[in-house]
PDB file of C-alpha atoms and ligand atoms in Angstrom:
ATOM      1  CA  MET Y  23     109.806  67.138 115.509  1.00 62.00           C
ATOM      2  CA  SER Y  24     106.982  65.586 113.331  1.00 80.00           C
ATOM      3  CA  ASN Y  25     106.761  65.571 109.948  1.00 88.00           C
ATOM      4  CA  THR Y  26     103.024  66.821 109.306  1.00 89.00           C
ATOM      5  CA  PHE Y  27     104.142  69.137 106.760  1.00 96.00           C
ATOM      6  CA  SER Y  28     106.614  67.236 104.977  1.00 95.00           C
ATOM      7  CA  GLN Y  29     106.191  67.988 101.094  1.00 94.00           C
ATOM      8  CA  GLN Y  30     103.768  70.632 101.706  1.00 98.00           C
ATOM      9  CA  ARG Y  31     103.359  74.370 101.240  1.00 98.00           C
ATOM     10  CA  VAL Y  32     101.192  76.736 103.272  1.00 98.00           C
ATOM     11  CA  ALA Y  33     100.435  80.175 102.106  1.00 98.00           C
ATOM     12  CA  ILE Y  34      99.513  82.753 104.773  1.00 98.00           C
ATOM     13  CA  VAL Y  35      98.535  86.100 104.037  1.00 98.00           C
ATOM     14  CA  GLY Y  36      98.911  87.663 107.013  1.00 98.00           C
ATOM     15  CA  GLY Y  37     101.787  85.753 108.047  1.00 98.00           C
ATOM     16  CA  THR Y  38     104.451  88.157 108.960  1.00 98.00           C
ATOM     17  CA  SER Y  39     103.568  88.999 112.419  1.00 98.00           C
ATOM     18  CA  GLY Y  40     101.362  87.498 115.637  1.00 98.00           C
ATOM     19  CA  ILE Y  41      98.959  84.305 114.975  1.00 98.00           C
ATOM     20  CA  GLY Y  42      99.899  84.134 111.119  1.00 98.00           C
ATOM     21  CA  LEU Y  43     103.878  83.900 112.302  1.00 98.00           C
ATOM     22  CA  ALA Y  44     103.097  81.743 114.757  1.00 98.00           C
ATOM     23  CA  VAL Y  45     101.508  79.230 112.270  1.00 98.00           C
ATOM     24  CA  ALA Y  46     104.084  79.749 109.927  1.00 98.00           C
ATOM     25  CA  GLN Y  47     106.785  78.673 112.604  1.00 98.00           C
ATOM     26  CA  ARG Y  48     104.711  75.672 113.148  1.00 98.00           C
ATOM     27  CA  VAL Y  49     104.733  74.967 109.553  1.00 98.00           C
ATOM     28  CA  VAL Y  50     108.486  74.882 108.980  1.00 98.00           C
ATOM     29  CA  GLN Y  51     109.213  73.263 112.550  1.00 97.00           C
ATOM     30  CA  GLN Y  52     107.053  70.533 110.796  1.00 97.00           C
ATOM     31  CA  GLY Y  53     109.092  69.853 107.570  1.00 97.00           C
ATOM     32  CA  GLY Y  54     106.857  72.263 105.357  1.00 98.00           C
ATOM     33  CA  GLN Y  55     107.600  75.404 103.582  1.00 98.00           C
ATOM     34  CA  VAL Y  56     105.587  78.661 103.892  1.00 98.00           C
ATOM     35  CA  HIS Y  57     104.915  81.527 101.768  1.00 98.00           C
ATOM     36  CA  VAL Y  58     104.317  84.556 103.991  1.00 98.00           C
ATOM     37  CA  GLY Y  59     102.575  88.226 103.329  1.00 98.00           C
ATOM     38  CA  GLY Y  60     101.587  91.168 104.576  1.00 98.00           C
ATOM     39  CA  ARG Y  61     101.956  95.073 103.899  1.00 98.00           C
ATOM     40  CA  SER Y  62     105.187  96.120 105.582  1.00 98.00           C
ATOM     41  CA  PRO Y  63     108.426  95.122 103.650  1.00 98.00           C
ATOM     42  CA  GLN Y  64     110.267  95.395 107.054  1.00 98.00           C
ATOM     43  CA  ARG Y  65     108.012  93.086 109.018  1.00 98.00           C
ATOM     44  CA  LEU Y  66     108.185  90.676 105.907  1.00 98.00           C
ATOM     45  CA  SER Y  67     112.441  90.665 106.143  1.00 98.00           C
ATOM     46  CA  ALA Y  68     112.052  90.343 109.712  1.00 98.00           C
ATOM     47  CA  ALA Y  69     109.803  87.235 109.631  1.00 98.00           C
ATOM     48  CA  LEU Y  70     111.876  85.648 106.532  1.00 98.00           C
ATOM     49  CA  GLU Y  71     114.934  85.903 108.539  1.00 98.00           C
ATOM     50  CA  GLN Y  72     113.104  84.312 111.548  1.00 98.00           C
ATOM     51  CA  LEU Y  73     111.588  81.360 109.614  1.00 98.00           C
ATOM     52  CA  GLY Y  74     114.902  80.485 107.529  1.00 98.00           C
ATOM     53  CA  PRO Y  75     115.450  78.761 104.213  1.00 98.00           C
ATOM     54  CA  ALA Y  76     111.953  76.861 104.178  1.00 98.00           C
ATOM     55  CA  ALA Y  77     110.379  80.399 103.560  1.00 98.00           C
ATOM     56  CA  THR Y  78     109.340  82.409 101.059  1.00 98.00           C
ATOM     57  CA  GLY Y  79     107.185  85.646 101.005  1.00 98.00           C
ATOM     58  CA  ALA Y  80     106.037  88.813  99.384  1.00 98.00           C
ATOM     59  CA  THR Y  81     104.367  92.056 100.216  1.00 98.00           C
ATOM     60  CA  VAL Y  82     100.565  92.056 100.030  1.00 98.00           C
ATOM     61  CA  ASP Y  83      97.528  93.948 100.781  1.00 98.00           C
ATOM     62  CA  SER Y  84      94.600  91.554 100.992  1.00 97.00           C
ATOM     63  CA  SER Y  85      92.234  94.389 100.710  1.00 97.00           C
ATOM     64  CA  ASP Y  86      93.609  94.808  97.229  1.00 96.00           C
ATOM     65  CA  ALA Y  87      92.708  92.464  94.562  1.00 95.00           C
ATOM     66  CA  ASP Y  88      95.764  93.411  92.337  1.00 96.00           C
ATOM     67  CA  SER Y  89      97.789  92.739  94.784  1.00 98.00           C
ATOM     68  CA  LEU Y  90      96.421  89.512  96.099  1.00 97.00           C
ATOM     69  CA  THR Y  91      97.012  88.426  92.366  1.00 96.00           C
ATOM     70  CA  ARG Y  92     100.371  89.162  92.159  1.00 96.00           C
ATOM     71  CA  PHE Y  93     100.689  87.507  95.527  1.00 98.00           C
ATOM     72  CA  PHE Y  94      99.738  83.806  94.374  1.00 97.00           C
ATOM     73  CA  SER Y  95     100.833  84.169  90.617  1.00 94.00           C
ATOM     74  CA  PRO Y  96     104.292  83.109  91.189  1.00 93.00           C
ATOM     75  CA  LEU Y  97     103.499  80.336  93.478  1.00 96.00           C
ATOM     76  CA  PRO Y  98     103.280  76.461  92.571  1.00 92.00           C
ATOM     77  CA  ALA Y  99     100.870  74.514  94.313  1.00 96.00           C
ATOM     78  CA  ILE Y 100      99.734  75.185  97.938  1.00 98.00           C
ATOM     79  CA  ASP Y 101      98.270  72.579 100.412  1.00 98.00           C
ATOM     80  CA  HIS Y 102      96.824  75.129 102.608  1.00 98.00           C
ATOM     81  CA  LEU Y 103      95.798  78.499 103.073  1.00 98.00           C
ATOM     82  CA  PHE Y 104      95.813  80.897 106.222  1.00 99.00           C
ATOM     83  CA  THR Y 105      94.016  84.155 105.918  1.00 98.00           C
ATOM     84  CA  PRO Y 106      94.584  86.119 109.352  1.00 98.00           C
ATOM     85  CA  GLY Y 107      95.886  89.234 107.501  1.00 98.00           C
ATOM     86  CA  ALA Y 108      93.356  92.222 108.607  1.00 97.00           C
ATOM     87  CA  SER Y 109      93.814  96.148 109.759  1.00 95.00           C
ATOM     88  CA  TYR Y 110      90.209  97.306 110.695  1.00 96.00           C
ATOM     89  CA  SER Y 111      88.595  99.563 113.172  1.00 95.00           C
ATOM     90  CA  VAL Y 112      85.351  99.210 115.260  1.00 95.00           C
ATOM     91  CA  ALA Y 113      82.631 101.658 115.527  1.00 95.00           C
ATOM     92  CA  PRO Y 114      79.269 101.557 117.937  1.00 96.00           C
ATOM     93  CA  PHE Y 115      75.989 100.950 116.093  1.00 97.00           C
ATOM     94  CA  GLY Y 116      74.457 104.343 115.360  1.00 96.00           C
ATOM     95  CA  SER Y 117      77.952 105.959 114.547  1.00 96.00           C
ATOM     96  CA  GLU Y 118      77.597 107.865 111.600  1.00 96.00           C
ATOM     97  CA  ASP Y 119      81.527 107.105 110.432  1.00 97.00           C
ATOM     98  CA  VAL Y 120      80.241 105.145 107.372  1.00 97.00           C
ATOM     99  CA  ALA Y 121      84.272 104.268 106.580  1.00 97.00           C
ATOM    100  CA  GLN Y 122      84.551 103.020 110.412  1.00 97.00           C
ATOM    101  CA  VAL Y 123      81.195 100.992 110.521  1.00 98.00           C
ATOM    102  CA  GLU Y 124      82.073  99.300 107.311  1.00 98.00           C
ATOM    103  CA  SER Y 125      85.746  98.815 108.137  1.00 98.00           C
ATOM    104  CA  PRO Y 126      85.374  95.063 109.523  1.00 98.00           C
ATOM    105  CA  PHE Y 127      83.422  93.831 106.344  1.00 98.00           C
ATOM    106  CA  ARG Y 128      86.128  95.724 104.194  1.00 98.00           C
ATOM    107  CA  GLN Y 129      89.214  95.029 106.343  1.00 98.00           C
ATOM    108  CA  LYS Y 130      88.542  91.501 107.325  1.00 98.00           C
ATOM    109  CA  PHE Y 131      85.499  89.616 105.549  1.00 98.00           C
ATOM    110  CA  TRP Y 132      85.934  90.617 101.944  1.00 98.00           C
ATOM    111  CA  PRO Y 133      89.918  90.440 102.116  1.00 98.00           C
ATOM    112  CA  GLN Y 134      89.493  86.642 103.390  1.00 98.00           C
ATOM    113  CA  TYR Y 135      86.800  85.789 100.719  1.00 98.00           C
ATOM    114  CA  TRP Y 136      89.212  87.585  97.808  1.00 98.00           C
ATOM    115  CA  ALA Y 137      92.255  85.592  99.219  1.00 98.00           C
ATOM    116  CA  VAL Y 138      90.569  82.095  98.929  1.00 98.00           C
ATOM    117  CA  HIS Y 139      89.350  83.336  95.481  1.00 98.00           C
ATOM    118  CA  HIS Y 140      92.859  84.055  94.221  1.00 97.00           C
ATOM    119  CA  ALA Y 141      94.437  81.131  95.787  1.00 98.00           C
ATOM    120  CA  LEU Y 142      91.620  78.602  94.399  1.00 98.00           C
ATOM    121  CA  ALA Y 143      93.513  77.549  91.333  1.00 97.00           C
ATOM    122  CA  LYS Y 144      96.806  76.936  93.062  1.00 97.00           C
ATOM    123  CA  LEU Y 145      94.939  74.997  96.049  1.00 98.00           C
ATOM    124  CA  SER Y 146      95.383  71.327  96.173  1.00 97.00           C
ATOM    125  CA  PRO Y 147      92.141  69.077  95.889  1.00 96.00           C
ATOM    126  CA  SER Y 148      93.213  67.282  99.019  1.00 96.00           C
ATOM    127  CA  GLY Y 149      94.130  70.793 100.734  1.00 96.00           C
ATOM    128  CA  SER Y 150      92.512  73.207 102.897  1.00 98.00           C
ATOM    129  CA  VAL Y 151      91.734  76.985 103.947  1.00 98.00           C
ATOM    130  CA  VAL Y 152      91.650  78.042 107.540  1.00 99.00           C
ATOM    131  CA  LEU Y 153      89.766  81.390 107.656  1.00 99.00           C
ATOM    132  CA  MET Y 154      90.292  83.733 110.826  1.00 98.00           C
ATOM    133  CA  SER Y 155      86.979  85.118 113.007  1.00 98.00           C
ATOM    134  CA  GLY Y 156      86.845  86.020 116.560  1.00 98.00           C
ATOM    135  CA  GLY Y 157      84.955  85.459 119.710  1.00 97.00           C
ATOM    136  CA  ALA Y 158      82.844  88.750 118.713  1.00 97.00           C
ATOM    137  CA  GLY Y 159      80.847  86.925 116.686  1.00 97.00           C
ATOM    138  CA  ALA Y 160      79.809  84.373 118.679  1.00 97.00           C
ATOM    139  CA  ARG Y 161      79.671  86.646 121.876  1.00 97.00           C
ATOM    140  CA  PRO Y 162      79.535  90.011 121.116  1.00 96.00           C
ATOM    141  CA  LEU Y 163      80.307  92.766 123.650  1.00 94.00           C
ATOM    142  CA  PRO Y 164      78.498  95.953 123.374  1.00 95.00           C
ATOM    143  CA  GLY Y 165      79.167  98.506 121.109  1.00 96.00           C
ATOM    144  CA  VAL Y 166      80.641  96.284 118.173  1.00 96.00           C
ATOM    145  CA  ALA Y 167      77.773  95.428 116.086  1.00 98.00           C
ATOM    146  CA  SER Y 168      79.446  95.451 112.557  1.00 98.00           C
ATOM    147  CA  TYR Y 169      82.661  93.678 113.817  1.00 98.00           C
ATOM    148  CA  ALA Y 170      80.304  91.055 115.811  1.00 98.00           C
ATOM    149  CA  ALA Y 171      78.555  90.575 112.154  1.00 98.00           C
ATOM    150  CA  CYS Y 172      81.901  90.582 110.250  1.00 98.00           C
ATOM    151  CA  ASN Y 173      83.012  87.621 112.531  1.00 98.00           C
ATOM    152  CA  SER Y 174      79.761  85.387 112.377  1.00 98.00           C
ATOM    153  CA  ALA Y 175      79.530  86.132 108.586  1.00 98.00           C
ATOM    154  CA  ILE Y 176      83.352  84.642 107.931  1.00 98.00           C
ATOM    155  CA  GLU Y 177      81.999  81.809 109.818  1.00 98.00           C
ATOM    156  CA  GLY Y 178      79.326  81.355 107.403  1.00 98.00           C
ATOM    157  CA  LEU Y 179      81.756  81.893 104.627  1.00 99.00           C
ATOM    158  CA  GLY Y 180      83.947  78.922 105.764  1.00 98.00           C
ATOM    159  CA  ARG Y 181      80.662  76.474 106.197  1.00 98.00           C
ATOM    160  CA  ALA Y 182      79.350  77.645 102.562  1.00 98.00           C
ATOM    161  CA  LEU Y 183      82.790  77.155 101.323  1.00 99.00           C
ATOM    162  CA  ALA Y 184      83.641  73.779 102.652  1.00 98.00           C
ATOM    163  CA  ILE Y 185      80.612  72.446 100.367  1.00 98.00           C
ATOM    164  CA  ASP Y 186      81.617  74.864  97.304  1.00 98.00           C
ATOM    165  CA  LEU Y 187      85.550  74.059  97.319  1.00 98.00           C
ATOM    166  CA  ALA Y 188      85.140  70.445  98.160  1.00 98.00           C
ATOM    167  CA  PRO Y 189      87.042  67.833  98.268  1.00 98.00           C
ATOM    168  CA  ARG Y 190      89.046  70.577  99.676  1.00 98.00           C
ATOM    169  CA  ARG Y 191      88.334  71.408 103.347  1.00 98.00           C
ATOM    170  CA  VAL Y 192      87.504  74.860 104.588  1.00 99.00           C
ATOM    171  CA  ASN Y 193      87.280  75.592 108.358  1.00 99.00           C
ATOM    172  CA  THR Y 194      87.650  78.667 110.573  1.00 99.00           C
ATOM    173  CA  VAL Y 195      89.360  79.235 113.681  1.00 99.00           C
ATOM    174  CA  SER Y 196      87.698  81.994 116.386  1.00 98.00           C
ATOM    175  CA  PRO Y 197      90.349  83.347 118.791  1.00 98.00           C
ATOM    176  CA  GLY Y 198      89.529  85.033 122.270  1.00 98.00           C
ATOM    177  CA  THR Y 199      91.463  87.611 123.182  1.00 98.00           C
ATOM    178  CA  ILE Y 200      95.176  86.777 122.126  1.00 98.00           C
ATOM    179  CA  ASP Y 201      98.644  88.693 123.477  1.00 98.00           C
ATOM    180  CA  SER Y 202      99.986  89.392 120.273  1.00 97.00           C
ATOM    181  CA  PRO Y 203     101.514  92.548 118.408  1.00 95.00           C
ATOM    182  CA  LEU Y 204      98.283  93.848 117.311  1.00 94.00           C
ATOM    183  CA  TRP Y 205      97.404  94.330 121.367  1.00 95.00           C
ATOM    184  CA  ARG Y 206     101.284  95.156 122.124  1.00 94.00           C
ATOM    185  CA  GLY Y 207     101.131  98.156 119.605  1.00 93.00           C
ATOM    186  CA  ARG Y 208      97.869  99.700 121.379  1.00 93.00           C
ATOM    187  CA  PRO Y 209      98.345 102.050 124.595  1.00 95.00           C
ATOM    188  CA  ALA Y 210      99.123  99.957 127.469  1.00 96.00           C
ATOM    189  CA  ALA Y 211      96.107 101.324 129.469  1.00 96.00           C
ATOM    190  CA  ALA Y 212      93.793 100.235 127.086  1.00 94.00           C
ATOM    191  CA  ARG Y 213      95.412  96.790 126.465  1.00 97.00           C
ATOM    192  CA  GLU Y 214      95.686  95.958 130.030  1.00 97.00           C
ATOM    193  CA  ALA Y 215      92.190  96.871 130.821  1.00 96.00           C
ATOM    194  CA  ALA Y 216      91.216  94.627 127.563  1.00 95.00           C
ATOM    195  CA  TYR Y 217      93.408  91.480 129.039  1.00 97.00           C
ATOM    196  CA  ALA Y 218      91.741  92.208 132.626  1.00 97.00           C
ATOM    197  CA  GLY Y 219      88.317  92.250 131.176  1.00 96.00           C
ATOM    198  CA  PHE Y 220      88.694  89.177 128.933  1.00 97.00           C
ATOM    199  CA  ALA Y 221      90.119  87.238 131.719  1.00 97.00           C
ATOM    200  CA  ALA Y 222      87.283  88.073 134.080  1.00 96.00           C
ATOM    201  CA  ILE Y 223      84.831  86.906 131.416  1.00 95.00           C
ATOM    202  CA  SER Y 224      86.716  83.605 130.153  1.00 96.00           C
ATOM    203  CA  THR Y 225      86.330  80.200 132.099  1.00 96.00           C
ATOM    204  CA  LEU Y 226      90.474  80.253 132.173  1.00 97.00           C
ATOM    205  CA  GLY Y 227      90.418  83.410 133.508  1.00 97.00           C
ATOM    206  CA  ARG Y 228      93.479  84.402 130.956  1.00 98.00           C
ATOM    207  CA  VAL Y 229      94.106  85.615 127.468  1.00 98.00           C
ATOM    208  CA  GLY Y 230      95.600  83.183 125.187  1.00 98.00           C
ATOM    209  CA  THR Y 231      99.144  83.021 123.330  1.00 98.00           C
ATOM    210  CA  VAL Y 232      99.902  82.944 119.559  1.00 98.00           C
ATOM    211  CA  GLU Y 233     101.074  79.481 119.911  1.00 98.00           C
ATOM    212  CA  GLU Y 234      97.709  78.175 121.118  1.00 98.00           C
ATOM    213  CA  VAL Y 235      95.700  79.664 118.197  1.00 98.00           C
ATOM    214  CA  ALA Y 236      98.756  78.489 115.875  1.00 98.00           C
ATOM    215  CA  ASP Y 237      98.105  74.961 117.164  1.00 98.00           C
ATOM    216  CA  ALA Y 238      94.412  74.924 116.773  1.00 98.00           C
ATOM    217  CA  VAL Y 239      95.213  76.464 113.096  1.00 98.00           C
ATOM    218  CA  VAL Y 240      97.574  73.687 112.307  1.00 98.00           C
ATOM    219  CA  PHE Y 241      95.249  70.907 113.594  1.00 98.00           C
ATOM    220  CA  LEU Y 242      92.419  72.173 111.097  1.00 98.00           C
ATOM    221  CA  MET Y 243      94.934  72.093 108.456  1.00 98.00           C
ATOM    222  CA  GLY Y 244      96.180  68.549 109.175  1.00 97.00           C
ATOM    223  CA  ASN Y 245      93.321  66.634 110.181  1.00 97.00           C
ATOM    224  CA  GLY Y 246      91.901  65.295 107.018  1.00 97.00           C
ATOM    225  CA  PHE Y 247      88.133  64.881 108.638  1.00 98.00           C
ATOM    226  CA  MET Y 248      87.628  68.190 109.808  1.00 98.00           C
ATOM    227  CA  SER Y 249      85.430  70.670 107.374  1.00 98.00           C
ATOM    228  CA  GLY Y 250      83.041  73.154 107.667  1.00 98.00           C
ATOM    229  CA  THR Y 251      83.649  73.998 111.387  1.00 98.00           C
ATOM    230  CA  THR Y 252      84.369  76.956 113.621  1.00 98.00           C
ATOM    231  CA  LEU Y 253      87.317  75.873 115.964  1.00 98.00           C
ATOM    232  CA  PHE Y 254      87.197  78.509 119.177  1.00 98.00           C
ATOM    233  CA  ALA Y 255      90.471  78.805 120.676  1.00 98.00           C
ATOM    234  CA  ASP Y 256      89.244  81.279 123.594  1.00 98.00           C
ATOM    235  CA  GLY Y 257      89.595  79.809 126.934  1.00 97.00           C
ATOM    236  CA  GLY Y 258      86.090  79.482 127.391  1.00 97.00           C
ATOM    237  CA  TYR Y 259      85.081  82.885 126.348  1.00 97.00           C
ATOM    238  CA  THR Y 260      82.068  81.677 124.648  1.00 94.00           C
ATOM    239  CA  LEU Y 261      80.664  79.747 127.540  1.00 90.00           C
ATOM    240  CA  ARG Y 262      80.531  82.518 129.871  1.00 78.00           C
TER     241      ARG Y 262
HETATM  242  N1  LIG V 322      94.904  89.043 118.667  1.00 75.56           N
HETATM  243  C1  LIG V 322      93.585  89.015 119.296  1.00 75.56           C
HETATM  244  O1  LIG V 322      93.361  89.131 120.588  1.00 75.56           O
HETATM  245  C2  LIG V 322      92.630  88.396 118.306  1.00 75.56           C
HETATM  246  C3  LIG V 322      91.281  87.890 118.444  1.00 75.56           C
HETATM  247  C4  LIG V 322      90.829  87.710 117.596  1.00 75.56           C
HETATM  248  C5  LIG V 322      90.741  87.737 116.412  1.00 75.56           C
HETATM  249  N2  LIG V 322      92.100  88.069 115.983  1.00 75.56           N
HETATM  250  C6  LIG V 322      92.678  88.001 114.319  1.00 75.56           C
HETATM  251  O2  LIG V 322      93.278  87.690 114.168  1.00 75.56           O
HETATM  252  C7  LIG V 322      93.998  88.212 112.933  1.00 75.56           C
HETATM  253  C8  LIG V 322      95.640  88.458 113.257  1.00 75.56           C
HETATM  254  O3  LIG V 322      95.664  88.838 114.273  1.00 75.56           O
HETATM  255  P1  LIG V 322      97.244  89.130 115.580  1.00 75.56           P
HETATM  256  O4  LIG V 322      96.805  89.415 116.731  1.00 75.56           O
HETATM  257  O5  LIG V 322      97.933  87.923 114.779  1.00 75.56           O
HETATM  258  O6  LIG V 322      97.748  90.695 114.901  1.00 75.56           O
HETATM  259  P2  LIG V 322      99.159  91.325 114.134  1.00 75.56           P
HETATM  260  O7  LIG V 322     100.404  90.528 114.858  1.00 75.56           O
HETATM  261  O8  LIG V 322      99.201  92.781 114.213  1.00 75.56           O
HETATM  262  O9  LIG V 322      99.537  90.542 112.784  1.00 75.56           O
HETATM  263  C9  LIG V 322      98.812  90.833 111.791  1.00 75.56           C
HETATM  264  C10 LIG V 322      99.179  90.435 110.463  1.00 75.56           C
HETATM  265  O10 LIG V 322      98.214  90.527 109.385  1.00 75.56           O
HETATM  266  C11 LIG V 322      99.199  91.264 108.477  1.00 75.56           C
HETATM  267  N3  LIG V 322      98.137  92.657 107.816  1.00 75.56           N
HETATM  268  C12 LIG V 322      97.329  93.357 108.209  1.00 75.56           C
HETATM  269  N4  LIG V 322      96.588  93.839 107.408  1.00 75.56           N
HETATM  270  C13 LIG V 322      96.797  93.281 106.649  1.00 75.56           C
HETATM  271  C14 LIG V 322      96.442  93.380 105.008  1.00 75.56           C
HETATM  272  N5  LIG V 322      95.103  94.317 104.556  1.00 75.56           N
HETATM  273  N6  LIG V 322      96.908  92.409 104.018  1.00 75.56           N
HETATM  274  C15 LIG V 322      97.912  91.663 104.385  1.00 75.56           C
HETATM  275  N7  LIG V 322      98.255  91.215 105.245  1.00 75.56           N
HETATM  276  C16 LIG V 322      98.106  92.393 106.477  1.00 75.56           C
HETATM  277  C17 LIG V 322     100.355  92.151 109.304  1.00 75.56           C
HETATM  278  O11 LIG V 322     101.224  92.773 108.489  1.00 75.56           O
HETATM  279  P3  LIG V 322     101.411  94.277 107.933  1.00 75.56           P
HETATM  280  O12 LIG V 322     100.628  95.080 109.131  1.00 75.56           O
HETATM  281  O13 LIG V 322     102.637  94.372 107.721  1.00 75.56           O
HETATM  282  O14 LIG V 322     100.369  94.156 106.789  1.00 75.56           O
HETATM  283  C18 LIG V 322     100.554  91.003 110.340  1.00 75.56           C
HETATM  284  O15 LIG V 322     101.456  89.948 109.450  1.00 75.56           O
HETATM  285  C19 LIG V 322      92.976  89.531 112.826  1.00 75.56           C
HETATM  286  O16 LIG V 322      92.274  89.110 111.748  1.00 75.56           O
HETATM  287  C20 LIG V 322      92.355  89.294 113.934  1.00 75.56           C
HETATM  288  O17 LIG V 322      90.951  90.025 113.890  1.00 75.56           O
HETATM  289  C21 LIG V 322      93.026  88.484 116.834  1.00 75.56           C
END
């Protein structure tokens, strides 16, 4: 077991499931402490039980500024922040459903922007932030205009914050389709169609695992010369 995170604390908004929980597990395995959050108290307590004594947590809704304040205020210094917590819907361009069209920005972009804002006072000058985008930003499929734009905006935010928050490092991870509870909670037919569709248009011919994305996130946190980049953990999706 390496000690990459020895004496370090990592805060994860959206760390109670999927990619965020896999990152939390890596941090604990590598000697660090994690503070995880999500909206559901049940998911939070299950995650804390799984992570063991090196983990603390609190419920948080990252789309609510007061909730973010409550999440970060009791924490001592943070070495790294990861912000995968998001719950959005997607609508095609031309839809009149304003809430759905704006949902990716309201539920994925702004929550990460404000999570960094609320964490900043606690974030070590030698620390880092990893933002979460997604493959639709670099390679949109039809019918996801505002979601694609949201992911590109997150990558742009990562580059801008790498300048504004230096010497802290800021990077973004952009996964392809990943087999996670997010997909497992959807109807089987839709999930299988999405997985097969992704496999057909990525160079590796399969969806990814949460552990594979977690490894990319841990690399971005641990490598002291990475800043302002987007790392595509996507099985070659953006190349095809
Ligand atoms: N899986 C993929 O194929 C894929 C591909 C590209 C990008 N991504 C991105 O990866 C991120 C995580 O995906 P995942 O597959 O790991 O999903 P997941 O297993 O559903 O995990 C999402 C985590 O975020 C939390 N969360 C959701 N909304 C939140 C909110 N408003 N405030 C705080 N926490 C919130 C969830 O807990 P609660 O529900 O209890 O709040 C959970 O801990 C998302 O941003 C997604 O866009 C995923």
